[in-house]
Amino acid sequence: MKIDEIKSIIEEKFPNAIVQSELEVTQPYLELGREALHEICLFLKEDKRLHFDFLSCLSGVDYGEKEGQLGVVYHLYSLIHEHGLVLKCKISREPGAESLPSVSGIWKAADWHEREAFDMVGIRFEGHPDHRRILLPEDWEGHPLRKDYEEAEAYHGIKIKY
Amino acid sequence: MPQLPNSEKNEIPYQELLQRAAPNKTRLEDLKTEEMILNIGPQHPSTHGVLRLEVVTDGELIVEVIPHLGYLHRCFEKHAEALSYPQILPYTDRMDYLSSMNNNMAFAMGVEKMMGIDEQIPPRVEYIRVLVAELNRIASHMIALGTYGLDIGAFTPFLWTFRDREHIMNLLEWVSGSRMLYNYIWIGGLFYDLPVGFEERCREFVNYFRPKMDELNRLITHNEIFVKRTANVGTLPLDVAVNFACSGPVLRASGLKWDLRRVDGYSVYDELEFDIPIGKGEVGSVGDCWDRFKVRVDEVEESLKIIEQCLDKLQKKYKRSPDFDPRALCPPKARPKAQEYYVRAENPRGELGFYFIADGKSDRPFRCKSRGPSFCNLSVLPELSRGILIADLVAIIGSIDIVLGEVDR
């Protein structure tokens, strides 16, 4: 199925959910608002025409201080219909505001990916069943893939900076 | 109690620091009377690297497995943001260090697509890429098969597979100059053309290797002890596998014909003939440990077919010529236009993906996320190992075939 068909199916069900979309690039994407994200994801998986059952990748992104935004990019794929979709959701970088609804109840694959996004970029996922760091130690300070990340001098007496 | 040498607060005992850095998820007070926590790893041969498993057991039975990752985390994504695209290439070798060629190929394909030169890659380059990638796939599967035998107590298959793998290592060393971390497939081309006489030697290898797989099948695959140990163990239903985004042999063993080489037909895979083996539940149920093992055995055969076809093409249609320059298209400076691109390719372990964000202003990616197949395949482990025996846990981990270099990146 072509991206514009997918877009129209989503728009039919959720009229104002798509904030922005780019269809003319190599990999077209749809940007969603955070409010309807969980509902739309559930719809994308359940709907027989779309049937996005495979979450290939979930990436947390820090768009930098200038843009003031963090984002999560979902790469979905349908094993039955063999079509893909890129979803984006951007949120503010302000401390306390950086949270999104978790989709780990829809695709279990999101569980570890969301933990990684939290670990590396510092995005919190509401409703995640096991919200811990995954790659870094539990008592590590900061989120390394933030663009303004400054590593600490030492970690438990081990020198970090070189 | 050992103390850390330079700790500012030297009075904190080492054990307590450890507990702060890598605490168990299960709290002792939540355990039932008969339950206990068993810690497996990070230094344990059955975890295939530095994986730590926190296992809540009830006697011999497992209540819950909680994997703790990150012991081999080398900041691939952070490094990638500070390096130019050709400089990142050697780092991808070190992700899944058993299949460096496949990693190189996926990364190079992604950057080529972003640069817009993916259509211009000469066919000889593409065939050489597929040839070395498939050789590497066999080498990687040989490790998976051999060490799986080792995991559940069969020592001889390990020696046999490593003996045969050594020939591939020699071939790839001849091609690239390195035994494991090749950095051979470059963005836009190759490091060098194949050495003179490689095609003939490679064909010799294929002829040598084909009967060895029959030997291996007789030695382990249909061995009764092995079948008893793996059939009906760790059965992964297809819907669970898809939900956890498992890919590669793990997904195929659950009965789905899903191979990106066929689905996407990238590089020259759409011109090649090969089958996609899937799990059929010959001795147990579909998606058990034996099926995962068998799928890998069958895939080795398919890779041999692909290698022979590549050799035919390289010796007849796209012959070696003096004016062939495999580096002709390698860009001196890789600076893609501002765009985002997710590339995926079939690694021996499954779907390897790279998600790039290029800002168009620098030679370095703004963001480079890698989606390792082992990472997703491993996440299904807690689901698979509820209510099983501890001995079966070892069989299940081995059958998933993880490489911790890629899980932790």
PDB file of C-alpha atoms in Angstrom, chain B residues 136-406:
ATOM      1  CA  ASN B 136      30.932 -14.709   6.340  1.00  0.00           C
ATOM      2  CA  ARG B 137      27.396 -15.953   6.914  1.00  0.00           C
ATOM      3  CA  ILE B 138      28.647 -19.538   6.747  1.00  0.00           C
ATOM      4  CA  ALA B 139      31.496 -18.738   9.137  1.00  0.00           C
ATOM      5  CA  SER B 140      29.052 -17.133  11.543  1.00  0.00           C
ATOM      6  CA  HIS B 141      26.608 -20.043  11.374  1.00  0.00           C
ATOM      7  CA  MET B 142      29.473 -22.484  11.912  1.00  0.00           C
ATOM      8  CA  ILE B 143      30.220 -20.766  15.211  1.00  0.00           C
ATOM      9  CA  ALA B 144      26.549 -20.807  16.149  1.00  0.00           C
ATOM     10  CA  LEU B 145      26.232 -24.519  15.378  1.00  0.00           C
ATOM     11  CA  GLY B 146      29.511 -25.516  16.997  1.00  0.00           C
ATOM     12  CA  THR B 147      29.077 -23.568  20.198  1.00  0.00           C
ATOM     13  CA  TYR B 148      25.501 -24.739  20.483  1.00  0.00           C
ATOM     14  CA  GLY B 149      26.779 -28.292  20.647  1.00  0.00           C
ATOM     15  CA  LEU B 150      29.253 -27.157  23.257  1.00  0.00           C
ATOM     16  CA  ASP B 151      26.475 -25.562  25.316  1.00  0.00           C
ATOM     17  CA  ILE B 152      24.597 -28.775  25.703  1.00  0.00           C
ATOM     18  CA  GLY B 153      27.549 -31.057  26.102  1.00  0.00           C
ATOM     19  CA  ALA B 154      28.708 -32.163  22.661  1.00  0.00           C
ATOM     20  CA  PHE B 155      32.351 -31.265  22.209  1.00  0.00           C
ATOM     21  CA  THR B 156      33.289 -32.812  18.852  1.00  0.00           C
ATOM     22  CA  PRO B 157      30.982 -30.755  16.576  1.00  0.00           C
ATOM     23  CA  PHE B 158      32.631 -27.629  17.938  1.00  0.00           C
ATOM     24  CA  LEU B 159      36.062 -28.829  16.810  1.00  0.00           C
ATOM     25  CA  TRP B 160      34.730 -29.882  13.417  1.00  0.00           C
ATOM     26  CA  THR B 161      32.941 -26.629  12.693  1.00  0.00           C
ATOM     27  CA  PHE B 162      35.934 -24.584  13.785  1.00  0.00           C
ATOM     28  CA  ARG B 163      38.195 -26.653  11.565  1.00  0.00           C
ATOM     29  CA  ASP B 164      35.989 -25.807   8.562  1.00  0.00           C
ATOM     30  CA  ARG B 165      35.488 -22.225   9.586  1.00  0.00           C
ATOM     31  CA  GLU B 166      39.239 -21.788   9.579  1.00  0.00           C
ATOM     32  CA  HIS B 167      39.272 -22.196   5.784  1.00  0.00           C
ATOM     33  CA  ILE B 168      36.795 -19.326   5.442  1.00  0.00           C
ATOM     34  CA  MET B 169      38.876 -17.215   7.795  1.00  0.00           C
ATOM     35  CA  ASN B 170      41.898 -17.873   5.600  1.00  0.00           C
ATOM     36  CA  LEU B 171      39.986 -16.922   2.469  1.00  0.00           C
ATOM     37  CA  LEU B 172      38.667 -13.722   3.976  1.00  0.00           C
ATOM     38  CA  GLU B 173      42.067 -12.874   5.383  1.00  0.00           C
ATOM     39  CA  TRP B 174      43.471 -13.250   1.905  1.00  0.00           C
ATOM     40  CA  VAL B 175      40.819 -10.861   0.609  1.00  0.00           C
ATOM     41  CA  SER B 176      40.948  -8.193   3.269  1.00  0.00           C
ATOM     42  CA  GLY B 177      44.118  -8.674   5.265  1.00  0.00           C
ATOM     43  CA  SER B 178      42.255  -9.301   8.475  1.00  0.00           C
ATOM     44  CA  ARG B 179      40.771 -12.357  10.106  1.00  0.00           C
ATOM     45  CA  MET B 180      37.719 -11.021  11.842  1.00  0.00           C
ATOM     46  CA  LEU B 181      37.264  -7.277  11.515  1.00  0.00           C
ATOM     47  CA  TYR B 182      37.528  -6.865   7.772  1.00  0.00           C
ATOM     48  CA  ASN B 183      36.505  -3.299   6.868  1.00  0.00           C
ATOM     49  CA  TYR B 184      36.475  -4.622   3.311  1.00  0.00           C
ATOM     50  CA  ILE B 185      33.190  -3.346   1.891  1.00  0.00           C
ATOM     51  CA  TRP B 186      33.568   0.383   1.558  1.00  0.00           C
ATOM     52  CA  ILE B 187      31.044   3.085   0.863  1.00  0.00           C
ATOM     53  CA  GLY B 188      30.827   3.116  -2.940  1.00  0.00           C
ATOM     54  CA  GLY B 189      32.991   0.081  -3.557  1.00  0.00           C
ATOM     55  CA  LEU B 190      35.533  -2.221  -2.051  1.00  0.00           C
ATOM     56  CA  PHE B 191      38.899  -1.995  -0.375  1.00  0.00           C
ATOM     57  CA  TYR B 192      40.531  -4.053  -3.144  1.00  0.00           C
ATOM     58  CA  ASP B 193      39.522  -6.349  -5.948  1.00  0.00           C
ATOM     59  CA  LEU B 194      39.650 -10.076  -5.155  1.00  0.00           C
ATOM     60  CA  PRO B 195      43.206 -11.422  -5.139  1.00  0.00           C
ATOM     61  CA  VAL B 196      44.278 -13.330  -8.266  1.00  0.00           C
ATOM     62  CA  GLY B 197      43.257 -16.971  -8.001  1.00  0.00           C
ATOM     63  CA  PHE B 198      40.639 -16.368  -5.312  1.00  0.00           C
ATOM     64  CA  GLU B 199      37.724 -17.646  -7.375  1.00  0.00           C
ATOM     65  CA  GLU B 200      39.432 -20.986  -7.986  1.00  0.00           C
ATOM     66  CA  ARG B 201      40.388 -21.406  -4.346  1.00  0.00           C
ATOM     67  CA  CYS B 202      36.895 -20.490  -3.250  1.00  0.00           C
ATOM     68  CA  ARG B 203      35.412 -23.102  -5.557  1.00  0.00           C
ATOM     69  CA  GLU B 204      37.782 -25.658  -4.095  1.00  0.00           C
ATOM     70  CA  PHE B 205      36.519 -24.686  -0.679  1.00  0.00           C
ATOM     71  CA  VAL B 206      32.880 -25.129  -1.707  1.00  0.00           C
ATOM     72  CA  ASN B 207      33.615 -28.608  -3.042  1.00  0.00           C
ATOM     73  CA  TYR B 208      35.479 -29.476   0.140  1.00  0.00           C
ATOM     74  CA  PHE B 209      32.802 -28.051   2.371  1.00  0.00           C
ATOM     75  CA  ARG B 210      29.623 -29.523   0.930  1.00  0.00           C
ATOM     76  CA  PRO B 211      30.134 -33.112   2.216  1.00  0.00           C
ATOM     77  CA  LYS B 212      31.171 -31.718   5.591  1.00  0.00           C
ATOM     78  CA  MET B 213      27.621 -30.554   6.207  1.00  0.00           C
ATOM     79  CA  ASP B 214      26.345 -34.120   5.750  1.00  0.00           C
ATOM     80  CA  GLU B 215      28.923 -35.244   8.252  1.00  0.00           C
ATOM     81  CA  LEU B 216      27.749 -32.602  10.684  1.00  0.00           C
ATOM     82  CA  ASN B 217      24.148 -33.650  10.220  1.00  0.00           C
ATOM     83  CA  ARG B 218      25.017 -37.240  10.983  1.00  0.00           C
ATOM     84  CA  LEU B 219      27.167 -36.229  13.923  1.00  0.00           C
ATOM     85  CA  ILE B 220      24.813 -33.858  15.718  1.00  0.00           C
ATOM     86  CA  THR B 221      21.606 -32.776  13.963  1.00  0.00           C
ATOM     87  CA  HIS B 222      19.986 -36.208  13.956  1.00  0.00           C
ATOM     88  CA  ASN B 223      21.849 -37.474  16.972  1.00  0.00           C
ATOM     89  CA  GLU B 224      19.349 -38.933  19.387  1.00  0.00           C
ATOM     90  CA  ILE B 225      20.779 -37.324  22.506  1.00  0.00           C
ATOM     91  CA  PHE B 226      20.849 -33.949  20.773  1.00  0.00           C
ATOM     92  CA  VAL B 227      17.262 -34.324  19.562  1.00  0.00           C
ATOM     93  CA  LYS B 228      16.082 -35.331  23.040  1.00  0.00           C
ATOM     94  CA  ARG B 229      17.809 -32.275  24.454  1.00  0.00           C
ATOM     95  CA  THR B 230      16.430 -29.716  21.994  1.00  0.00           C
ATOM     96  CA  ALA B 231      13.148 -30.935  20.503  1.00  0.00           C
ATOM     97  CA  ASN B 232      10.069 -29.351  22.108  1.00  0.00           C
ATOM     98  CA  VAL B 233      12.333 -27.134  24.212  1.00  0.00           C
ATOM     99  CA  GLY B 234      11.873 -23.374  24.100  1.00  0.00           C
ATOM    100  CA  THR B 235       9.063 -23.412  21.569  1.00  0.00           C
ATOM    101  CA  LEU B 236       8.532 -19.930  20.204  1.00  0.00           C
ATOM    102  CA  PRO B 237       5.079 -19.447  18.656  1.00  0.00           C
ATOM    103  CA  LEU B 238       5.013 -17.344  15.523  1.00  0.00           C
ATOM    104  CA  ASP B 239       2.788 -14.577  16.884  1.00  0.00           C
ATOM    105  CA  VAL B 240       5.099 -14.090  19.865  1.00  0.00           C
ATOM    106  CA  ALA B 241       8.142 -14.018  17.593  1.00  0.00           C
ATOM    107  CA  VAL B 242       6.559 -11.324  15.436  1.00  0.00           C
ATOM    108  CA  ASN B 243       5.391  -9.330  18.439  1.00  0.00           C
ATOM    109  CA  PHE B 244       8.930  -9.252  19.811  1.00  0.00           C
ATOM    110  CA  ALA B 245      10.268  -8.350  16.339  1.00  0.00           C
ATOM    111  CA  CYS B 246      12.456 -11.426  16.175  1.00  0.00           C
ATOM    112  CA  SER B 247      14.086 -11.841  12.821  1.00  0.00           C
ATOM    113  CA  GLY B 248      16.467 -14.079  10.968  1.00  0.00           C
ATOM    114  CA  PRO B 249      16.691 -17.786  11.802  1.00  0.00           C
ATOM    115  CA  VAL B 250      14.725 -17.275  15.036  1.00  0.00           C
ATOM    116  CA  LEU B 251      11.692 -15.978  13.130  1.00  0.00           C
ATOM    117  CA  ARG B 252      12.076 -18.445  10.281  1.00  0.00           C
ATOM    118  CA  ALA B 253      12.299 -21.389  12.673  1.00  0.00           C
ATOM    119  CA  SER B 254       8.854 -20.383  13.934  1.00  0.00           C
ATOM    120  CA  GLY B 255       7.542 -21.068  10.475  1.00  0.00           C
ATOM    121  CA  LEU B 256       7.509 -17.784   8.570  1.00  0.00           C
ATOM    122  CA  LYS B 257       9.300 -17.518   5.224  1.00  0.00           C
ATOM    123  CA  TRP B 258      10.797 -14.133   5.845  1.00  0.00           C
ATOM    124  CA  ASP B 259      14.198 -13.210   4.537  1.00  0.00           C
ATOM    125  CA  LEU B 260      15.131  -9.656   3.649  1.00  0.00           C
ATOM    126  CA  ARG B 261      17.434 -10.921   0.918  1.00  0.00           C
ATOM    127  CA  ARG B 262      14.291 -12.100  -0.823  1.00  0.00           C
ATOM    128  CA  VAL B 263      11.768  -9.535   0.426  1.00  0.00           C
ATOM    129  CA  ASP B 264      13.845  -6.448  -0.376  1.00  0.00           C
ATOM    130  CA  GLY B 265      16.023  -8.155  -2.987  1.00  0.00           C
ATOM    131  CA  TYR B 266      18.805  -5.693  -2.215  1.00  0.00           C
ATOM    132  CA  SER B 267      22.196  -5.766  -3.952  1.00  0.00           C
ATOM    133  CA  VAL B 268      22.060  -8.644  -6.494  1.00  0.00           C
ATOM    134  CA  TYR B 269      20.113 -11.088  -4.340  1.00  0.00           C
ATOM    135  CA  ASP B 270      17.103 -10.803  -6.640  1.00  0.00           C
ATOM    136  CA  GLU B 271      19.196 -12.270  -9.479  1.00  0.00           C
ATOM    137  CA  LEU B 272      20.295 -15.275  -7.425  1.00  0.00           C
ATOM    138  CA  GLU B 273      18.473 -18.493  -6.780  1.00  0.00           C
ATOM    139  CA  PHE B 274      18.216 -19.803  -3.270  1.00  0.00           C
ATOM    140  CA  ASP B 275      15.581 -21.230  -0.955  1.00  0.00           C
ATOM    141  CA  ILE B 276      14.546 -19.904   2.413  1.00  0.00           C
ATOM    142  CA  PRO B 277      14.560 -22.760   4.921  1.00  0.00           C
ATOM    143  CA  ILE B 278      11.926 -22.581   7.645  1.00  0.00           C
ATOM    144  CA  GLY B 279      11.196 -24.588  10.754  1.00  0.00           C
ATOM    145  CA  LYS B 280       8.847 -27.490  10.132  1.00  0.00           C
ATOM    146  CA  GLY B 281       8.829 -29.185  13.503  1.00  0.00           C
ATOM    147  CA  GLU B 282      10.346 -32.382  12.095  1.00  0.00           C
ATOM    148  CA  VAL B 283      11.214 -33.892  15.461  1.00  0.00           C
ATOM    149  CA  GLY B 284       9.263 -31.697  17.846  1.00  0.00           C
ATOM    150  CA  SER B 285       7.052 -28.668  17.523  1.00  0.00           C
ATOM    151  CA  VAL B 286       7.539 -25.762  15.115  1.00  0.00           C
ATOM    152  CA  GLY B 287       9.796 -23.105  16.607  1.00  0.00           C
ATOM    153  CA  ASP B 288      11.681 -25.205  19.139  1.00  0.00           C
ATOM    154  CA  CYS B 289      15.442 -25.162  19.700  1.00  0.00           C
ATOM    155  CA  TRP B 290      16.003 -27.990  17.224  1.00  0.00           C
ATOM    156  CA  ASP B 291      14.218 -26.058  14.485  1.00  0.00           C
ATOM    157  CA  ARG B 292      16.375 -23.006  15.084  1.00  0.00           C
ATOM    158  CA  PHE B 293      19.440 -25.204  14.825  1.00  0.00           C
ATOM    159  CA  LYS B 294      18.184 -26.915  11.673  1.00  0.00           C
ATOM    160  CA  VAL B 295      17.323 -23.648   9.957  1.00  0.00           C
ATOM    161  CA  ARG B 296      20.943 -22.560  10.366  1.00  0.00           C
ATOM    162  CA  VAL B 297      22.217 -25.865   9.016  1.00  0.00           C
ATOM    163  CA  ASP B 298      19.974 -25.498   5.971  1.00  0.00           C
ATOM    164  CA  GLU B 299      20.964 -21.882   5.494  1.00  0.00           C
ATOM    165  CA  VAL B 300      24.590 -22.897   5.175  1.00  0.00           C
ATOM    166  CA  GLU B 301      23.598 -25.058   2.191  1.00  0.00           C
ATOM    167  CA  GLU B 302      21.732 -22.141   0.632  1.00  0.00           C
ATOM    168  CA  SER B 303      24.714 -19.856   1.143  1.00  0.00           C
ATOM    169  CA  LEU B 304      26.896 -22.388  -0.658  1.00  0.00           C
ATOM    170  CA  LYS B 305      24.482 -22.225  -3.609  1.00  0.00           C
ATOM    171  CA  ILE B 306      24.701 -18.436  -3.637  1.00  0.00           C
ATOM    172  CA  ILE B 307      28.496 -18.554  -3.495  1.00  0.00           C
ATOM    173  CA  GLU B 308      28.661 -20.879  -6.487  1.00  0.00           C
ATOM    174  CA  GLN B 309      26.393 -18.614  -8.519  1.00  0.00           C
ATOM    175  CA  CYS B 310      28.491 -15.584  -7.589  1.00  0.00           C
ATOM    176  CA  LEU B 311      31.647 -17.407  -8.613  1.00  0.00           C
ATOM    177  CA  ASP B 312      30.083 -18.305 -11.976  1.00  0.00           C
ATOM    178  CA  LYS B 313      29.247 -14.677 -12.600  1.00  0.00           C
ATOM    179  CA  LEU B 314      32.630 -13.428 -11.442  1.00  0.00           C
ATOM    180  CA  GLN B 315      34.512 -15.889 -13.638  1.00  0.00           C
ATOM    181  CA  LYS B 316      32.377 -15.560 -16.769  1.00  0.00           C
ATOM    182  CA  LYS B 317      30.268 -12.442 -17.043  1.00  0.00           C
ATOM    183  CA  TYR B 318      31.997  -9.901 -14.827  1.00  0.00           C
ATOM    184  CA  LYS B 319      35.590 -10.971 -15.274  1.00  0.00           C
ATOM    185  CA  ARG B 320      38.600  -9.422 -13.675  1.00  0.00           C
ATOM    186  CA  SER B 321      40.028  -6.680 -15.875  1.00  0.00           C
ATOM    187  CA  PRO B 322      43.006  -4.363 -15.462  1.00  0.00           C
ATOM    188  CA  ASP B 323      40.940  -1.175 -15.641  1.00  0.00           C
ATOM    189  CA  PHE B 324      38.443  -2.258 -13.006  1.00  0.00           C
ATOM    190  CA  ASP B 325      38.798  -0.001 -10.016  1.00  0.00           C
ATOM    191  CA  PRO B 326      36.712  -1.079  -7.032  1.00  0.00           C
ATOM    192  CA  ARG B 327      37.328   2.301  -5.394  1.00  0.00           C
ATOM    193  CA  ALA B 328      36.260   4.371  -8.394  1.00  0.00           C
ATOM    194  CA  LEU B 329      33.011   5.455  -6.766  1.00  0.00           C
ATOM    195  CA  CYS B 330      34.268   5.762  -3.211  1.00  0.00           C
ATOM    196  CA  PRO B 331      33.511   9.362  -2.375  1.00  0.00           C
ATOM    197  CA  PRO B 332      36.490  11.284  -0.980  1.00  0.00           C
ATOM    198  CA  LYS B 333      34.021  13.071   1.273  1.00  0.00           C
ATOM    199  CA  ALA B 334      30.701  11.491   2.076  1.00  0.00           C
ATOM    200  CA  ARG B 335      28.257  14.307   2.663  1.00  0.00           C
ATOM    201  CA  PRO B 336      24.675  13.237   1.981  1.00  0.00           C
ATOM    202  CA  LYS B 337      21.903  15.785   1.567  1.00  0.00           C
ATOM    203  CA  ALA B 338      19.738  16.527   4.573  1.00  0.00           C
ATOM    204  CA  GLN B 339      17.510  13.483   4.944  1.00  0.00           C
ATOM    205  CA  GLU B 340      16.569  10.547   7.100  1.00  0.00           C
ATOM    206  CA  TYR B 341      16.989   6.980   6.030  1.00  0.00           C
ATOM    207  CA  TYR B 342      16.462   3.581   7.589  1.00  0.00           C
ATOM    208  CA  VAL B 343      18.374   0.802   5.867  1.00  0.00           C
ATOM    209  CA  ARG B 344      17.927  -2.853   6.682  1.00  0.00           C
ATOM    210  CA  ALA B 345      19.713  -5.973   5.560  1.00  0.00           C
ATOM    211  CA  GLU B 346      19.761  -9.637   6.426  1.00  0.00           C
ATOM    212  CA  ASN B 347      22.551 -10.350   8.845  1.00  0.00           C
ATOM    213  CA  PRO B 348      23.203 -14.007   9.846  1.00  0.00           C
ATOM    214  CA  ARG B 349      21.201 -13.232  12.971  1.00  0.00           C
ATOM    215  CA  GLY B 350      18.367 -11.288  11.380  1.00  0.00           C
ATOM    216  CA  GLU B 351      17.410  -7.791  10.398  1.00  0.00           C
ATOM    217  CA  LEU B 352      20.263  -5.377  10.890  1.00  0.00           C
ATOM    218  CA  GLY B 353      19.052  -1.815  10.592  1.00  0.00           C
ATOM    219  CA  PHE B 354      20.702   1.579  10.614  1.00  0.00           C
ATOM    220  CA  TYR B 355      18.660   4.714  11.034  1.00  0.00           C
ATOM    221  CA  PHE B 356      20.536   7.774   9.814  1.00  0.00           C
ATOM    222  CA  ILE B 357      19.679  11.407  10.174  1.00  0.00           C
ATOM    223  CA  ALA B 358      21.909  13.550   7.967  1.00  0.00           C
ATOM    224  CA  ASP B 359      21.747  17.301   8.358  1.00  0.00           C
ATOM    225  CA  GLY B 360      23.421  18.059   5.024  1.00  0.00           C
ATOM    226  CA  LYS B 361      25.911  20.440   6.605  1.00  0.00           C
ATOM    227  CA  SER B 362      28.521  18.065   7.924  1.00  0.00           C
ATOM    228  CA  ASP B 363      30.256  14.807   7.000  1.00  0.00           C
ATOM    229  CA  ARG B 364      29.017  13.241  10.182  1.00  0.00           C
ATOM    230  CA  PRO B 365      25.582  11.779  10.824  1.00  0.00           C
ATOM    231  CA  PHE B 366      23.377  13.819  13.120  1.00  0.00           C
ATOM    232  CA  ARG B 367      22.070  10.577  14.552  1.00  0.00           C
ATOM    233  CA  CYS B 368      22.953   7.005  13.728  1.00  0.00           C
ATOM    234  CA  LYS B 369      20.854   4.412  15.487  1.00  0.00           C
ATOM    235  CA  SER B 370      21.605   0.782  14.927  1.00  0.00           C
ATOM    236  CA  ARG B 371      19.004  -1.894  15.370  1.00  0.00           C
ATOM    237  CA  GLY B 372      20.812  -5.108  16.111  1.00  0.00           C
ATOM    238  CA  PRO B 373      19.031  -8.394  15.430  1.00  0.00           C
ATOM    239  CA  SER B 374      20.546 -10.011  18.526  1.00  0.00           C
ATOM    240  CA  PHE B 375      19.128  -7.211  20.688  1.00  0.00           C
ATOM    241  CA  CYS B 376      15.560  -7.894  19.578  1.00  0.00           C
ATOM    242  CA  ASN B 377      15.980 -11.663  19.511  1.00  0.00           C
ATOM    243  CA  LEU B 378      17.321 -11.663  23.052  1.00  0.00           C
ATOM    244  CA  SER B 379      14.349  -9.665  24.343  1.00  0.00           C
ATOM    245  CA  VAL B 380      12.148 -12.725  23.829  1.00  0.00           C
ATOM    246  CA  LEU B 381      14.223 -14.764  26.305  1.00  0.00           C
ATOM    247  CA  PRO B 382      12.193 -13.911  29.453  1.00  0.00           C
ATOM    248  CA  GLU B 383       9.047 -14.901  27.585  1.00  0.00           C
ATOM    249  CA  LEU B 384      10.543 -18.222  26.452  1.00  0.00           C
ATOM    250  CA  SER B 385      11.951 -19.267  29.777  1.00  0.00           C
ATOM    251  CA  ARG B 386       9.039 -19.078  32.174  1.00  0.00           C
ATOM    252  CA  GLY B 387       8.460 -22.363  33.963  1.00  0.00           C
ATOM    253  CA  ILE B 388      11.251 -24.336  32.314  1.00  0.00           C
ATOM    254  CA  LEU B 389      14.251 -26.132  33.782  1.00  0.00           C
ATOM    255  CA  ILE B 390      17.544 -24.346  34.329  1.00  0.00           C
ATOM    256  CA  ALA B 391      19.321 -26.768  31.998  1.00  0.00           C
ATOM    257  CA  ASP B 392      16.882 -25.836  29.225  1.00  0.00           C
ATOM    258  CA  LEU B 393      17.655 -22.156  29.734  1.00  0.00           C
ATOM    259  CA  VAL B 394      21.178 -22.835  28.505  1.00  0.00           C
ATOM    260  CA  ALA B 395      19.776 -24.651  25.467  1.00  0.00           C
ATOM    261  CA  ILE B 396      17.482 -21.713  24.686  1.00  0.00           C
ATOM    262  CA  ILE B 397      20.145 -19.006  24.948  1.00  0.00           C
ATOM    263  CA  GLY B 398      22.397 -20.988  22.652  1.00  0.00           C
ATOM    264  CA  SER B 399      19.653 -21.510  20.097  1.00  0.00           C
ATOM    265  CA  ILE B 400      18.881 -17.784  19.883  1.00  0.00           C
ATOM    266  CA  ASP B 401      22.537 -17.253  18.924  1.00  0.00           C
ATOM    267  CA  ILE B 402      23.306 -13.840  20.344  1.00  0.00           C
ATOM    268  CA  VAL B 403      26.468 -11.834  19.871  1.00  0.00           C
ATOM    269  CA  LEU B 404      26.870  -9.524  22.805  1.00  0.00           C
ATOM    270  CA  GLY B 405      28.916  -7.068  20.781  1.00  0.00           C
ATOM    271  CA  GLU B 406      25.742  -6.275  18.926  1.00  0.00           C
TER     272      GLU B 406
END
